[in-house]
XYZ file of C-alpha atoms in Angstrom:
337
model
C 44.407 17.637 12.940
C 41.690 20.269 13.497
C 39.752 19.720 16.709
C 36.177 18.660 16.020
C 33.385 21.183 16.477
C 30.976 18.330 17.249
C 32.229 14.999 18.563
C 29.728 12.248 19.336
C 31.232 9.378 21.275
C 29.517 6.044 21.970
C 26.057 7.620 22.023
C 23.196 5.342 23.074
C 19.590 6.576 23.047
C 16.796 4.226 24.060
C 13.047 4.130 24.478
C 11.111 2.317 27.183
C 8.322 0.049 25.921
C 6.113 -2.660 27.392
C 8.545 -5.173 25.897
C 11.692 -3.614 27.317
C 14.113 -0.897 26.293
C 14.787 -0.402 22.592
C 18.044 1.211 21.504
C 17.269 3.453 18.548
C 20.859 4.775 18.603
C 23.433 2.195 19.642
C 27.081 3.135 20.251
C 27.219 5.855 17.574
C 30.414 7.883 17.205
C 31.524 10.472 14.640
C 33.227 13.871 14.414
C 32.324 17.000 12.480
C 35.049 19.643 12.017
C 34.412 23.412 12.071
C 32.895 24.473 8.757
C 32.538 20.846 7.611
C 29.594 19.134 5.952
C 28.668 15.614 7.070
C 25.861 13.522 5.592
C 24.065 11.061 7.879
C 22.182 8.551 5.726
C 20.146 5.369 5.970
C 16.631 4.001 5.619
C 13.716 5.324 7.671
C 13.971 4.035 11.233
C 17.753 3.606 11.240
C 18.275 6.223 13.980
C 19.268 9.330 11.994
C 16.676 11.732 13.403
C 17.006 10.341 16.930
C 20.732 11.052 16.714
C 20.075 14.674 15.728
C 17.491 15.171 18.480
C 19.938 13.680 20.956
C 22.512 16.342 20.036
C 20.049 19.055 21.068
C 18.761 16.983 24.000
C 15.226 17.028 22.635
C 14.497 13.357 23.303
C 11.158 13.165 25.080
C 9.796 10.511 27.433
C 9.689 7.508 27.174
C 13.024 8.082 25.439
C 16.299 8.948 27.120
C 19.990 9.296 26.337
C 21.389 6.266 28.151
C 25.127 6.840 27.742
C 27.880 8.460 25.721
C 29.199 11.958 25.171
C 28.112 14.800 22.890
C 31.007 17.257 22.808
C 30.389 20.670 21.254
C 33.477 22.870 21.186
C 34.959 20.498 23.761
C 32.046 20.845 26.199
C 29.849 17.826 26.941
C 26.268 18.881 26.259
C 24.971 15.991 28.371
C 26.526 17.577 31.475
C 24.703 20.905 31.053
C 21.612 21.915 32.982
C 18.424 22.463 30.992
C 18.811 26.220 31.486
C 22.350 26.100 30.048
C 21.181 23.880 27.190
C 18.499 26.398 26.185
C 21.300 28.918 25.621
C 22.965 26.495 23.203
C 19.864 25.682 21.132
C 19.317 28.274 18.449
C 22.226 30.477 19.489
C 25.071 28.036 18.798
C 23.342 25.034 17.211
C 20.484 25.651 14.797
C 18.135 22.991 13.484
C 15.860 22.656 10.482
C 13.187 20.197 11.517
C 11.805 17.571 9.188
C 8.292 18.936 8.657
C 7.992 22.750 8.658
C 4.191 22.800 8.819
C 4.187 20.943 12.139
C 7.273 22.782 13.439
C 5.960 26.320 12.858
C 3.316 27.711 15.219
C 0.089 28.187 13.204
C -1.206 31.091 15.349
C 1.829 33.369 14.973
C 3.137 35.055 11.854
C 6.437 33.749 10.492
C 8.027 37.141 11.184
C 7.013 36.933 14.842
C 8.485 33.442 15.123
C 11.832 34.488 13.659
C 11.903 37.654 15.772
C 11.259 35.607 18.922
C 14.545 33.732 18.392
C 16.398 37.055 18.252
C 14.722 38.584 21.299
C 15.362 35.413 23.300
C 19.007 34.785 22.389
C 20.257 38.224 21.324
C 18.027 40.422 23.522
C 17.169 42.604 20.530
C 14.369 45.161 20.953
C 11.113 44.214 19.253
C 11.517 46.614 16.333
C 15.142 45.608 15.676
C 14.223 41.908 15.850
C 11.417 42.412 13.324
C 13.720 44.246 10.905
C 16.300 41.493 11.291
C 13.584 38.884 10.586
C 12.779 40.640 7.293
C 16.491 40.709 6.451
C 16.753 36.951 7.111
C 13.752 36.268 4.872
C 15.544 38.251 2.179
C 18.707 36.170 2.661
C 16.852 32.888 2.203
C 15.312 34.094 -1.035
C 11.691 34.801 -0.083
C 10.133 37.434 -2.400
C 8.419 40.471 -0.848
C 9.931 39.636 2.562
C 8.284 42.505 4.443
C 4.868 41.301 3.293
C 5.637 37.612 3.880
C 6.826 38.344 7.432
C 3.224 39.151 8.296
C 1.891 35.884 6.850
C 0.891 32.790 8.798
C 2.474 29.409 7.963
C -0.638 28.079 6.188
C -0.502 31.039 3.800
C 2.913 30.000 2.459
C 3.915 27.223 0.087
C 5.943 24.231 1.270
C 9.119 25.666 -0.222
C 8.581 29.027 1.473
C 7.870 27.379 4.837
C 11.113 25.455 4.510
C 12.946 28.723 3.825
C 11.323 30.234 6.922
C 12.644 27.304 8.960
C 16.112 27.940 7.553
C 15.834 31.645 8.429
C 14.882 30.749 12.011
C 17.751 28.272 12.286
C 20.245 30.862 11.013
C 18.908 33.834 12.966
C 21.760 33.798 15.493
C 24.387 32.656 12.975
C 25.061 29.309 14.709
C 28.359 27.464 14.354
C 26.492 24.230 13.602
C 23.338 23.695 11.557
C 21.494 20.367 11.762
C 19.300 19.885 8.689
C 16.912 16.954 9.186
C 15.485 15.956 5.794
C 15.397 19.625 4.663
C 13.941 18.803 1.225
C 11.343 16.157 2.132
C 8.025 16.528 0.258
C 9.395 19.327 -1.928
C 9.472 19.076 -5.703
C 12.805 18.564 -7.444
C 13.237 22.218 -8.444
C 12.641 23.479 -4.897
C 14.926 20.750 -3.517
C 17.770 22.021 -5.698
C 17.108 25.611 -4.594
C 17.159 24.662 -0.889
C 20.434 22.736 -1.205
C 22.027 25.594 -3.168
C 20.822 28.023 -0.491
C 22.370 25.906 2.278
C 25.616 25.679 0.328
C 25.777 29.458 -0.129
C 24.929 30.180 3.513
C 27.488 27.677 4.727
C 30.205 29.315 2.627
C 29.220 32.813 3.731
C 28.791 32.094 7.447
C 31.481 29.432 7.800
C 29.138 27.135 9.721
C 29.302 23.345 9.871
C 26.307 21.365 8.582
C 25.023 17.954 9.623
C 22.729 16.871 6.772
C 20.347 14.048 7.662
C 18.698 12.387 4.696
C 17.855 9.135 2.947
C 18.672 10.753 -0.400
C 22.186 9.802 -1.475
C 21.965 12.243 -4.382
C 21.750 15.160 -1.933
C 24.719 13.781 -0.019
C 26.796 13.581 -3.206
C 26.005 17.228 -3.992
C 26.501 18.699 -0.544
C 28.542 16.650 1.929
C 32.269 16.106 2.333
C 31.999 13.005 4.518
C 29.251 10.411 4.923
C 28.129 8.291 7.864
C 25.832 5.382 6.966
C 23.540 4.023 9.702
C 21.627 0.764 9.880
C 19.392 -0.454 12.731
C 20.807 2.141 15.130
C 24.488 1.547 14.377
C 27.115 3.204 12.188
C 28.032 0.677 9.478
C 30.274 2.813 7.272
C 32.031 6.157 7.200
C 33.976 7.628 4.296
C 34.773 10.814 2.384
C 31.903 11.244 -0.059
C 33.950 10.666 -3.229
C 35.443 7.455 -1.842
C 32.069 6.149 -0.692
C 30.526 6.547 -4.130
C 33.599 5.192 -5.908
C 34.151 2.201 -3.611
C 31.411 1.438 -1.043
C 32.661 -1.253 1.349
C 29.694 -2.308 3.474
C 27.125 -4.498 1.660
C 24.322 -2.261 2.954
C 25.934 0.843 1.443
C 26.444 -1.058 -1.792
C 22.742 -1.944 -1.817
C 21.707 1.652 -1.184
C 23.844 2.904 -4.047
C 22.621 0.197 -6.420
C 19.076 1.465 -5.886
C 19.917 5.043 -6.988
C 18.560 5.664 -10.523
C 21.601 7.671 -11.658
C 24.258 5.385 -10.148
C 26.483 3.088 -12.221
C 24.622 1.181 -14.916
C 21.162 2.131 -13.618
C 20.554 4.857 -16.209
C 18.042 3.473 -18.645
C 17.423 0.329 -16.602
C 13.825 -0.889 -16.694
C 13.943 -2.068 -13.080
C 16.213 -0.880 -10.262
C 17.951 -3.362 -7.947
C 16.537 -3.439 -4.407
C 17.748 -4.632 -1.007
C 15.711 -7.749 -0.124
C 13.855 -8.060 3.172
C 13.034 -5.456 5.788
C 14.909 -3.466 8.410
C 15.008 -5.681 11.533
C 12.693 -5.049 14.463
C 14.741 -3.520 17.283
C 12.855 -5.802 19.675
C 14.235 -8.915 18.003
C 17.538 -8.152 16.329
C 19.243 -11.064 14.556
C 22.338 -12.572 16.121
C 25.681 -11.391 14.820
C 25.572 -8.806 12.046
C 22.287 -6.883 11.978
C 22.303 -6.804 8.185
C 23.107 -10.484 7.565
C 19.523 -11.582 6.782
C 19.486 -9.161 3.836
C 23.090 -9.600 2.740
C 24.144 -11.674 -0.255
C 27.735 -11.856 1.070
C 26.957 -13.245 4.541
C 28.930 -16.266 5.782
C 28.972 -18.327 8.983
C 30.776 -15.772 11.175
C 28.154 -13.133 10.358
C 25.547 -15.108 12.331
C 27.870 -15.789 15.269
C 29.537 -12.458 16.001
C 28.620 -8.826 15.450
C 31.415 -7.168 13.455
C 33.454 -4.323 14.889
C 34.138 -1.113 13.036
C 37.277 -1.787 11.005
C 39.591 0.694 9.383
C 39.306 0.232 5.634
C 42.792 -0.733 4.546
C 44.342 0.761 1.443
C 46.419 -1.351 -0.934
C 49.384 -2.844 0.894
C 48.083 -1.993 4.389
C 47.261 -4.487 7.137
C 43.616 -5.585 7.117
C 41.444 -6.166 10.145
C 42.599 -3.270 12.337
C 39.965 -1.807 14.632
C 38.918 1.715 13.705
C 40.144 4.727 15.635
C 38.098 7.906 16.112
C 40.277 9.876 13.705
C 39.846 7.374 10.841
C 37.746 8.809 8.009
C 37.325 5.457 6.243
C 35.755 2.594 8.197
C 33.208 -0.208 7.822
C 31.388 -2.552 10.208
C 31.817 -5.766 8.241
C 33.707 -9.036 8.756
C 34.827 -8.832 5.131
C 37.187 -6.004 6.101
C 39.065 -8.366 8.429
C 39.605 -11.160 5.882
């Protein structure tokens, strides 16, 4: 088995509040191989973005990474000093942040901002960094790149700003790219262009991609494996084809039922929805965190939180606890019955 490029083990990230500590990420574990593509999905507030920020150690007070390991190429990022971590960000792990307008500096041109990454991490002279910035803008499909390099963020469209963010993230050809909702607020045509661009760049550079999104359609197009999160916990993991063909956790089933193009939904006048709301982290239900919204819940679901179980194939023993190397797992008591 290929050693993972990124291995997250039992990660817990919490935030201090007047009512106590809230765990936004609770015992999350998954692996991403070199060159792989993993989709991290779930509703808003499930812990996806906090997980990605934890990888880069960008959690700000009152938040903190409480426990766990984040192994990148076998090295635990949580053991590094801040100075060492700054050498990892951008150079080895790139990130496309969720909202490019708030992530780009409004008082510097986009060319200057890309060039700064190269002067900081690659020690390129100013002129060489600027020329490389123009080349990166060309690679991400921005027309008239030399002219656009001199533009400020507010002078570009949303799609172009997103491409600038991708250029910045790829400036040092990182081994891992974290894309946090890279197509949010973009129209469908631009969304398709951005995903195709990421696919092409991944193939050309051989980098791994962690795609964070609530859009299962994007996951189906781009990812090889999927991790589904709910209320801070991983509830299912599977290869993408298997997840869409046979979702095992009731939450994943509900998410897929709400996709317009899934199953019998084409032409339906009204899409199925998951009843209820995501639970408040300050008052989580006993047992399974999804049970109040689940139409398959039974008595044990209220008494005991389910473990992550290995999804058994036909003829295999059911109810075995998942191991880290398992690609198919679900946090549901139904998998143990």
